[in-house]
Amino acid sequence: MQSKRVREKFRLLSAGEWSGKRFYGGYALSLLHFAKTSDPAPGEGVVDYLLINPYGGLRFSALFDFDIRLGYVQSFQRDRIAENGWKAPKGGMLDVRIGYKGLSLGNTLYAGECQMPFFDRYGTALYAGSVFFATRNRIYNRTDISYGRRFFGDTVGVRAGFLFHCAGKGLGTQQRIEVDVRLQKIFDRRHRKAENR
């Protein structure tokens, strides 16, 4: 909601995936309109932002579980205050993941143009996702190692890991812990208990 302090934003998202026995393909699409506050400050612009990410991949199991995905990233962005027209940065992404009994090792490599050309002006208020995609060095690499387990009849999952980021210069590290709860399992269980009474 637009206010004197909060900019008006809305985002439309669409995603789909087809899976075969080993091969899969899909897309992700995001359309964002980033407007002004109700009492705009000087230099406050309006940004239109479209992001398209088609991809294809291969999943298989040998001794380990493998997932290899190749994708294309294309965005169209316009900051109306600058009146420089549309920017259309593009690039490719290769994601490789190996897993074994809850342990996962993954690497994501992005090669291409800066996907966040207005980051210096709007930062995370405009852009979602990893800020490393704002690199102007045309390459970003992320390596992560994590371990996860599920508990309580597969209802609760916990995953902890380390991430290593490199965006052309230097190396950054990050620690992450994720907890997810599958609410459908909780409600289905309650529903089944009620039916059995």
PDB file of N, CA and C in Angstrom, residues 38-106:
ATOM      1  N   SER A  38       3.230   8.350  -1.673  1.00  0.00           N
ATOM      2  CA  SER A  38       2.136   9.298  -1.928  1.00  0.00           C
ATOM      3  C   SER A  38       2.626  10.745  -1.889  1.00  0.00           C
ATOM      4  N   ASP A  39       3.766  10.972  -1.243  1.00  0.00           N
ATOM      5  CA  ASP A  39       4.372  12.305  -1.202  1.00  0.00           C
ATOM      6  C   ASP A  39       5.821  12.165  -1.678  1.00  0.00           C
ATOM      7  N   PRO A  40       6.039  12.021  -2.998  1.00  0.00           N
ATOM      8  CA  PRO A  40       7.365  11.664  -3.494  1.00  0.00           C
ATOM      9  C   PRO A  40       8.439  12.699  -3.213  1.00  0.00           C
ATOM     10  N   ALA A  41       9.603  12.191  -2.827  1.00  0.00           N
ATOM     11  CA  ALA A  41      10.773  13.036  -2.619  1.00  0.00           C
ATOM     12  C   ALA A  41      11.416  13.317  -3.977  1.00  0.00           C
ATOM     13  N   PRO A  42      12.202  14.372  -4.074  1.00  0.00           N
ATOM     14  CA  PRO A  42      12.909  14.644  -5.338  1.00  0.00           C
ATOM     15  C   PRO A  42      13.830  13.465  -5.680  1.00  0.00           C
ATOM     16  N   GLY A  43      13.829  13.073  -6.935  1.00  0.00           N
ATOM     17  CA  GLY A  43      14.681  11.972  -7.371  1.00  0.00           C
ATOM     18  C   GLY A  43      14.066  10.601  -7.193  1.00  0.00           C
ATOM     19  N   GLU A  44      12.813  10.548  -6.756  1.00  0.00           N
ATOM     20  CA  GLU A  44      12.144   9.267  -6.560  1.00  0.00           C
ATOM     21  C   GLU A  44      11.523   8.835  -7.882  1.00  0.00           C
ATOM     22  N   GLY A  45      12.007   7.732  -8.434  1.00  0.00           N
ATOM     23  CA  GLY A  45      11.542   7.292  -9.740  1.00  0.00           C
ATOM     24  C   GLY A  45      10.542   6.156  -9.684  1.00  0.00           C
ATOM     25  N   VAL A  46      10.031   5.800 -10.845  1.00  0.00           N
ATOM     26  CA  VAL A  46       9.134   4.661 -11.020  1.00  0.00           C
ATOM     27  C   VAL A  46       9.861   3.662 -11.902  1.00  0.00           C
ATOM     28  N   VAL A  47       9.877   2.400 -11.474  1.00  0.00           N
ATOM     29  CA  VAL A  47      10.603   1.378 -12.214  1.00  0.00           C
ATOM     30  C   VAL A  47       9.646   0.291 -12.674  1.00  0.00           C
ATOM     31  N   ASP A  48       9.759  -0.083 -13.938  1.00  0.00           N
ATOM     32  CA  ASP A  48       9.063  -1.249 -14.499  1.00  0.00           C
ATOM     33  C   ASP A  48      10.118  -2.329 -14.691  1.00  0.00           C
ATOM     34  N   TYR A  49       9.799  -3.573 -14.300  1.00  0.00           N
ATOM     35  CA  TYR A  49      10.817  -4.622 -14.241  1.00  0.00           C
ATOM     36  C   TYR A  49      10.190  -5.964 -14.625  1.00  0.00           C
ATOM     37  N   LEU A  50      10.687  -6.564 -15.696  1.00  0.00           N
ATOM     38  CA  LEU A  50      10.232  -7.877 -16.156  1.00  0.00           C
ATOM     39  C   LEU A  50      11.435  -8.806 -16.185  1.00  0.00           C
ATOM     40  N   LEU A  51      11.301  -9.994 -15.586  1.00  0.00           N
ATOM     41  CA  LEU A  51      12.379 -10.988 -15.544  1.00  0.00           C
ATOM     42  C   LEU A  51      11.855 -12.314 -16.077  1.00  0.00           C
ATOM     43  N   ILE A  52      12.596 -12.906 -17.033  1.00  0.00           N
ATOM     44  CA  ILE A  52      12.227 -14.184 -17.638  1.00  0.00           C
ATOM     45  C   ILE A  52      13.389 -15.153 -17.458  1.00  0.00           C
ATOM     46  N   ASN A  53      13.087 -16.380 -16.994  1.00  0.00           N
ATOM     47  CA  ASN A  53      14.126 -17.384 -16.760  1.00  0.00           C
ATOM     48  C   ASN A  53      13.662 -18.762 -17.237  1.00  0.00           C
ATOM     49  N   PRO A  54      13.841 -19.083 -18.537  1.00  0.00           N
ATOM     50  CA  PRO A  54      13.588 -20.453 -18.985  1.00  0.00           C
ATOM     51  C   PRO A  54      14.795 -21.329 -18.666  1.00  0.00           C
ATOM     52  N   TYR A  55      14.553 -22.619 -18.407  1.00  0.00           N
ATOM     53  CA  TYR A  55      15.651 -23.525 -18.045  1.00  0.00           C
ATOM     54  C   TYR A  55      15.318 -24.964 -18.445  1.00  0.00           C
ATOM     55  N   GLY A  56      16.354 -25.766 -18.508  1.00  0.00           N
ATOM     56  CA  GLY A  56      16.209 -27.192 -18.753  1.00  0.00           C
ATOM     57  C   GLY A  56      17.240 -27.932 -17.935  1.00  0.00           C
ATOM     58  N   GLY A  57      16.953 -29.180 -17.601  1.00  0.00           N
ATOM     59  CA  GLY A  57      17.899 -29.886 -16.758  1.00  0.00           C
ATOM     60  C   GLY A  57      17.772 -31.393 -16.827  1.00  0.00           C
ATOM     61  N   LEU A  58      18.622 -32.027 -16.055  1.00  0.00           N
ATOM     62  CA  LEU A  58      18.724 -33.483 -15.997  1.00  0.00           C
ATOM     63  C   LEU A  58      18.878 -33.890 -14.540  1.00  0.00           C
ATOM     64  N   ARG A  59      18.034 -34.834 -14.089  1.00  0.00           N
ATOM     65  CA  ARG A  59      18.129 -35.401 -12.741  1.00  0.00           C
ATOM     66  C   ARG A  59      18.306 -36.903 -12.862  1.00  0.00           C
ATOM     67  N   PHE A  60      19.244 -37.439 -12.108  1.00  0.00           N
ATOM     68  CA  PHE A  60      19.418 -38.888 -12.092  1.00  0.00           C
ATOM     69  C   PHE A  60      20.126 -39.302 -10.814  1.00  0.00           C
ATOM     70  N   SER A  61      20.036 -40.591 -10.507  1.00  0.00           N
ATOM     71  CA  SER A  61      20.689 -41.142  -9.326  1.00  0.00           C
ATOM     72  C   SER A  61      21.627 -42.244  -9.748  1.00  0.00           C
ATOM     73  N   ALA A  62      22.837 -42.178  -9.254  1.00  0.00           N
ATOM     74  CA  ALA A  62      23.802 -43.274  -9.361  1.00  0.00           C
ATOM     75  C   ALA A  62      24.117 -43.613  -7.903  1.00  0.00           C
ATOM     76  N   LEU A  63      25.353 -43.497  -7.480  1.00  0.00           N
ATOM     77  CA  LEU A  63      25.646 -43.619  -6.057  1.00  0.00           C
ATOM     78  C   LEU A  63      25.125 -42.381  -5.325  1.00  0.00           C
ATOM     79  N   PHE A  64      25.139 -41.221  -6.016  1.00  0.00           N
ATOM     80  CA  PHE A  64      24.641 -39.957  -5.480  1.00  0.00           C
ATOM     81  C   PHE A  64      23.440 -39.504  -6.306  1.00  0.00           C
ATOM     82  N   ASP A  65      22.720 -38.506  -5.803  1.00  0.00           N
ATOM     83  CA  ASP A  65      21.644 -37.871  -6.563  1.00  0.00           C
ATOM     84  C   ASP A  65      22.229 -36.648  -7.263  1.00  0.00           C
ATOM     85  N   PHE A  66      22.016 -36.557  -8.566  1.00  0.00           N
ATOM     86  CA  PHE A  66      22.562 -35.462  -9.365  1.00  0.00           C
ATOM     87  C   PHE A  66      21.426 -34.622  -9.946  1.00  0.00           C
ATOM     88  N   ASP A  67      21.641 -33.318  -9.996  1.00  0.00           N
ATOM     89  CA  ASP A  67      20.710 -32.401 -10.644  1.00  0.00           C
ATOM     90  C   ASP A  67      21.556 -31.348 -11.365  1.00  0.00           C
ATOM     91  N   ILE A  68      21.448 -31.310 -12.691  1.00  0.00           N
ATOM     92  CA  ILE A  68      22.213 -30.361 -13.505  1.00  0.00           C
ATOM     93  C   ILE A  68      21.215 -29.525 -14.294  1.00  0.00           C
ATOM     94  N   ARG A  69      21.281 -28.200 -14.125  1.00  0.00           N
ATOM     95  CA  ARG A  69      20.312 -27.311 -14.757  1.00  0.00           C
ATOM     96  C   ARG A  69      21.038 -26.178 -15.485  1.00  0.00           C
ATOM     97  N   LEU A  70      20.575 -25.902 -16.702  1.00  0.00           N
ATOM     98  CA  LEU A  70      21.109 -24.799 -17.496  1.00  0.00           C
ATOM     99  C   LEU A  70      19.955 -23.857 -17.814  1.00  0.00           C
ATOM    100  N   GLY A  71      20.172 -22.561 -17.566  1.00  0.00           N
ATOM    101  CA  GLY A  71      19.093 -21.602 -17.778  1.00  0.00           C
ATOM    102  C   GLY A  71      19.574 -20.316 -18.420  1.00  0.00           C
ATOM    103  N   TYR A  72      18.617 -19.560 -18.912  1.00  0.00           N
ATOM    104  CA  TYR A  72      18.863 -18.260 -19.518  1.00  0.00           C
ATOM    105  C   TYR A  72      18.103 -17.219 -18.695  1.00  0.00           C
ATOM    106  N   VAL A  73      18.750 -16.108 -18.391  1.00  0.00           N
ATOM    107  CA  VAL A  73      18.118 -15.044 -17.598  1.00  0.00           C
ATOM    108  C   VAL A  73      18.084 -13.774 -18.443  1.00  0.00           C
ATOM    109  N   GLN A  74      16.886 -13.240 -18.642  1.00  0.00           N
ATOM    110  CA  GLN A  74      16.707 -12.014 -19.421  1.00  0.00           C
ATOM    111  C   GLN A  74      15.773 -11.097 -18.643  1.00  0.00           C
ATOM    112  N   SER A  75      16.189  -9.851 -18.461  1.00  0.00           N
ATOM    113  CA  SER A  75      15.297  -8.894 -17.818  1.00  0.00           C
ATOM    114  C   SER A  75      15.160  -7.645 -18.686  1.00  0.00           C
ATOM    115  N   PHE A  76      14.052  -6.961 -18.496  1.00  0.00           N
ATOM    116  CA  PHE A  76      13.780  -5.685 -19.152  1.00  0.00           C
ATOM    117  C   PHE A  76      13.412  -4.709 -18.039  1.00  0.00           C
ATOM    118  N   GLN A  77      14.198  -3.625 -17.898  1.00  0.00           N
ATOM    119  CA  GLN A  77      14.014  -2.702 -16.788  1.00  0.00           C
ATOM    120  C   GLN A  77      14.067  -1.263 -17.281  1.00  0.00           C
ATOM    121  N   ARG A  78      13.197  -0.450 -16.678  1.00  0.00           N
ATOM    122  CA  ARG A  78      13.167   0.967 -17.059  1.00  0.00           C
ATOM    123  C   ARG A  78      12.944   1.803 -15.808  1.00  0.00           C
ATOM    124  N   ASP A  79      13.855   2.721 -15.563  1.00  0.00           N
ATOM    125  CA  ASP A  79      13.687   3.708 -14.501  1.00  0.00           C
ATOM    126  C   ASP A  79      13.188   4.978 -15.174  1.00  0.00           C
ATOM    127  N   ARG A  80      11.934   5.294 -14.981  1.00  0.00           N
ATOM    128  CA  ARG A  80      11.320   6.401 -15.727  1.00  0.00           C
ATOM    129  C   ARG A  80      11.937   7.754 -15.409  1.00  0.00           C
ATOM    130  N   ILE A  81      12.502   7.906 -14.209  1.00  0.00           N
ATOM    131  CA  ILE A  81      13.088   9.196 -13.849  1.00  0.00           C
ATOM    132  C   ILE A  81      14.339   9.488 -14.685  1.00  0.00           C
ATOM    133  N   ALA A  82      15.076   8.428 -15.054  1.00  0.00           N
ATOM    134  CA  ALA A  82      16.310   8.603 -15.824  1.00  0.00           C
ATOM    135  C   ALA A  82      16.016   8.870 -17.289  1.00  0.00           C
ATOM    136  N   GLU A  83      14.888   8.372 -17.798  1.00  0.00           N
ATOM    137  CA  GLU A  83      14.479   8.548 -19.191  1.00  0.00           C
ATOM    138  C   GLU A  83      15.561   8.107 -20.178  1.00  0.00           C
ATOM    139  N   ASN A  84      16.233   7.006 -19.830  1.00  0.00           N
ATOM    140  CA  ASN A  84      17.250   6.438 -20.724  1.00  0.00           C
ATOM    141  C   ASN A  84      16.734   5.218 -21.469  1.00  0.00           C
ATOM    142  N   GLY A  85      15.437   5.001 -21.461  1.00  0.00           N
ATOM    143  CA  GLY A  85      14.876   3.844 -22.136  1.00  0.00           C
ATOM    144  C   GLY A  85      15.035   2.568 -21.322  1.00  0.00           C
ATOM    145  N   TRP A  86      14.841   1.454 -22.013  1.00  0.00           N
ATOM    146  CA  TRP A  86      14.870   0.146 -21.357  1.00  0.00           C
ATOM    147  C   TRP A  86      16.285  -0.409 -21.310  1.00  0.00           C
ATOM    148  N   LYS A  87      16.618  -1.029 -20.195  1.00  0.00           N
ATOM    149  CA  LYS A  87      17.850  -1.819 -20.089  1.00  0.00           C
ATOM    150  C   LYS A  87      17.428  -3.267 -20.197  1.00  0.00           C
ATOM    151  N   ALA A  88      18.237  -4.085 -20.898  1.00  0.00           N
ATOM    152  CA  ALA A  88      17.877  -5.485 -21.115  1.00  0.00           C
ATOM    153  C   ALA A  88      19.067  -6.406 -20.831  1.00  0.00           C
ATOM    154  N   PRO A  89      19.501  -6.476 -19.556  1.00  0.00           N
ATOM    155  CA  PRO A  89      20.621  -7.355 -19.239  1.00  0.00           C
ATOM    156  C   PRO A  89      20.245  -8.825 -19.390  1.00  0.00           C
ATOM    157  N   LYS A  90      21.216  -9.614 -19.830  1.00  0.00           N
ATOM    158  CA  LYS A  90      20.973 -11.043 -20.054  1.00  0.00           C
ATOM    159  C   LYS A  90      22.188 -11.837 -19.599  1.00  0.00           C
ATOM    160  N   GLY A  91      21.968 -13.128 -19.402  1.00  0.00           N
ATOM    161  CA  GLY A  91      23.067 -13.992 -18.989  1.00  0.00           C
ATOM    162  C   GLY A  91      22.620 -15.442 -18.919  1.00  0.00           C
ATOM    163  N   GLY A  92      23.561 -16.305 -18.618  1.00  0.00           N
ATOM    164  CA  GLY A  92      23.281 -17.726 -18.491  1.00  0.00           C
ATOM    165  C   GLY A  92      23.624 -18.222 -17.099  1.00  0.00           C
ATOM    166  N   MET A  93      22.911 -19.270 -16.664  1.00  0.00           N
ATOM    167  CA  MET A  93      23.159 -19.848 -15.350  1.00  0.00           C
ATOM    168  C   MET A  93      23.318 -21.358 -15.467  1.00  0.00           C
ATOM    169  N   LEU A  94      24.340 -21.882 -14.798  1.00  0.00           N
ATOM    170  CA  LEU A  94      24.554 -23.317 -14.699  1.00  0.00           C
ATOM    171  C   LEU A  94      24.505 -23.687 -13.232  1.00  0.00           C
ATOM    172  N   ASP A  95      23.608 -24.592 -12.890  1.00  0.00           N
ATOM    173  CA  ASP A  95      23.440 -25.028 -11.502  1.00  0.00           C
ATOM    174  C   ASP A  95      23.684 -26.529 -11.443  1.00  0.00           C
ATOM    175  N   VAL A  96      24.640 -26.951 -10.612  1.00  0.00           N
ATOM    176  CA  VAL A  96      24.970 -28.371 -10.450  1.00  0.00           C
ATOM    177  C   VAL A  96      24.828 -28.711  -8.977  1.00  0.00           C
ATOM    178  N   ARG A  97      24.093 -29.786  -8.676  1.00  0.00           N
ATOM    179  CA  ARG A  97      23.877 -30.193  -7.291  1.00  0.00           C
ATOM    180  C   ARG A  97      24.065 -31.695  -7.158  1.00  0.00           C
ATOM    181  N   ILE A  98      24.777 -32.094  -6.101  1.00  0.00           N
ATOM    182  CA  ILE A  98      25.025 -33.506  -5.793  1.00  0.00           C
ATOM    183  C   ILE A  98      24.550 -33.738  -4.366  1.00  0.00           C
ATOM    184  N   GLY A  99      23.763 -34.787  -4.152  1.00  0.00           N
ATOM    185  CA  GLY A  99      23.241 -35.072  -2.817  1.00  0.00           C
ATOM    186  C   GLY A  99      23.420 -36.526  -2.430  1.00  0.00           C
ATOM    187  N   TYR A 100      23.532 -36.741  -1.125  1.00  0.00           N
ATOM    188  CA  TYR A 100      23.651 -38.115  -0.599  1.00  0.00           C
ATOM    189  C   TYR A 100      23.179 -38.132   0.851  1.00  0.00           C
ATOM    190  N   LYS A 101      22.060 -38.804   1.103  1.00  0.00           N
ATOM    191  CA  LYS A 101      21.517 -38.995   2.447  1.00  0.00           C
ATOM    192  C   LYS A 101      21.452 -37.703   3.261  1.00  0.00           C
ATOM    193  N   GLY A 102      20.884 -36.665   2.685  1.00  0.00           N
ATOM    194  CA  GLY A 102      20.699 -35.404   3.389  1.00  0.00           C
ATOM    195  C   GLY A 102      21.825 -34.400   3.212  1.00  0.00           C
ATOM    196  N   LEU A 103      23.000 -34.872   2.788  1.00  0.00           N
ATOM    197  CA  LEU A 103      24.135 -33.985   2.546  1.00  0.00           C
ATOM    198  C   LEU A 103      24.059 -33.489   1.107  1.00  0.00           C
ATOM    199  N   SER A 104      24.266 -32.184   0.903  1.00  0.00           N
ATOM    200  CA  SER A 104      24.133 -31.610  -0.434  1.00  0.00           C
ATOM    201  C   SER A 104      25.298 -30.670  -0.718  1.00  0.00           C
ATOM    202  N   LEU A 105      25.855 -30.801  -1.907  1.00  0.00           N
ATOM    203  CA  LEU A 105      26.906 -29.902  -2.386  1.00  0.00           C
ATOM    204  C   LEU A 105      26.411 -29.309  -3.701  1.00  0.00           C
ATOM    205  N   GLY A 106      26.406 -27.984  -3.782  1.00  0.00           N
ATOM    206  CA  GLY A 106      25.887 -27.340  -4.983  1.00  0.00           C
ATOM    207  C   GLY A 106      26.760 -26.190  -5.444  1.00  0.00           C
TER     208      GLY A 106
END
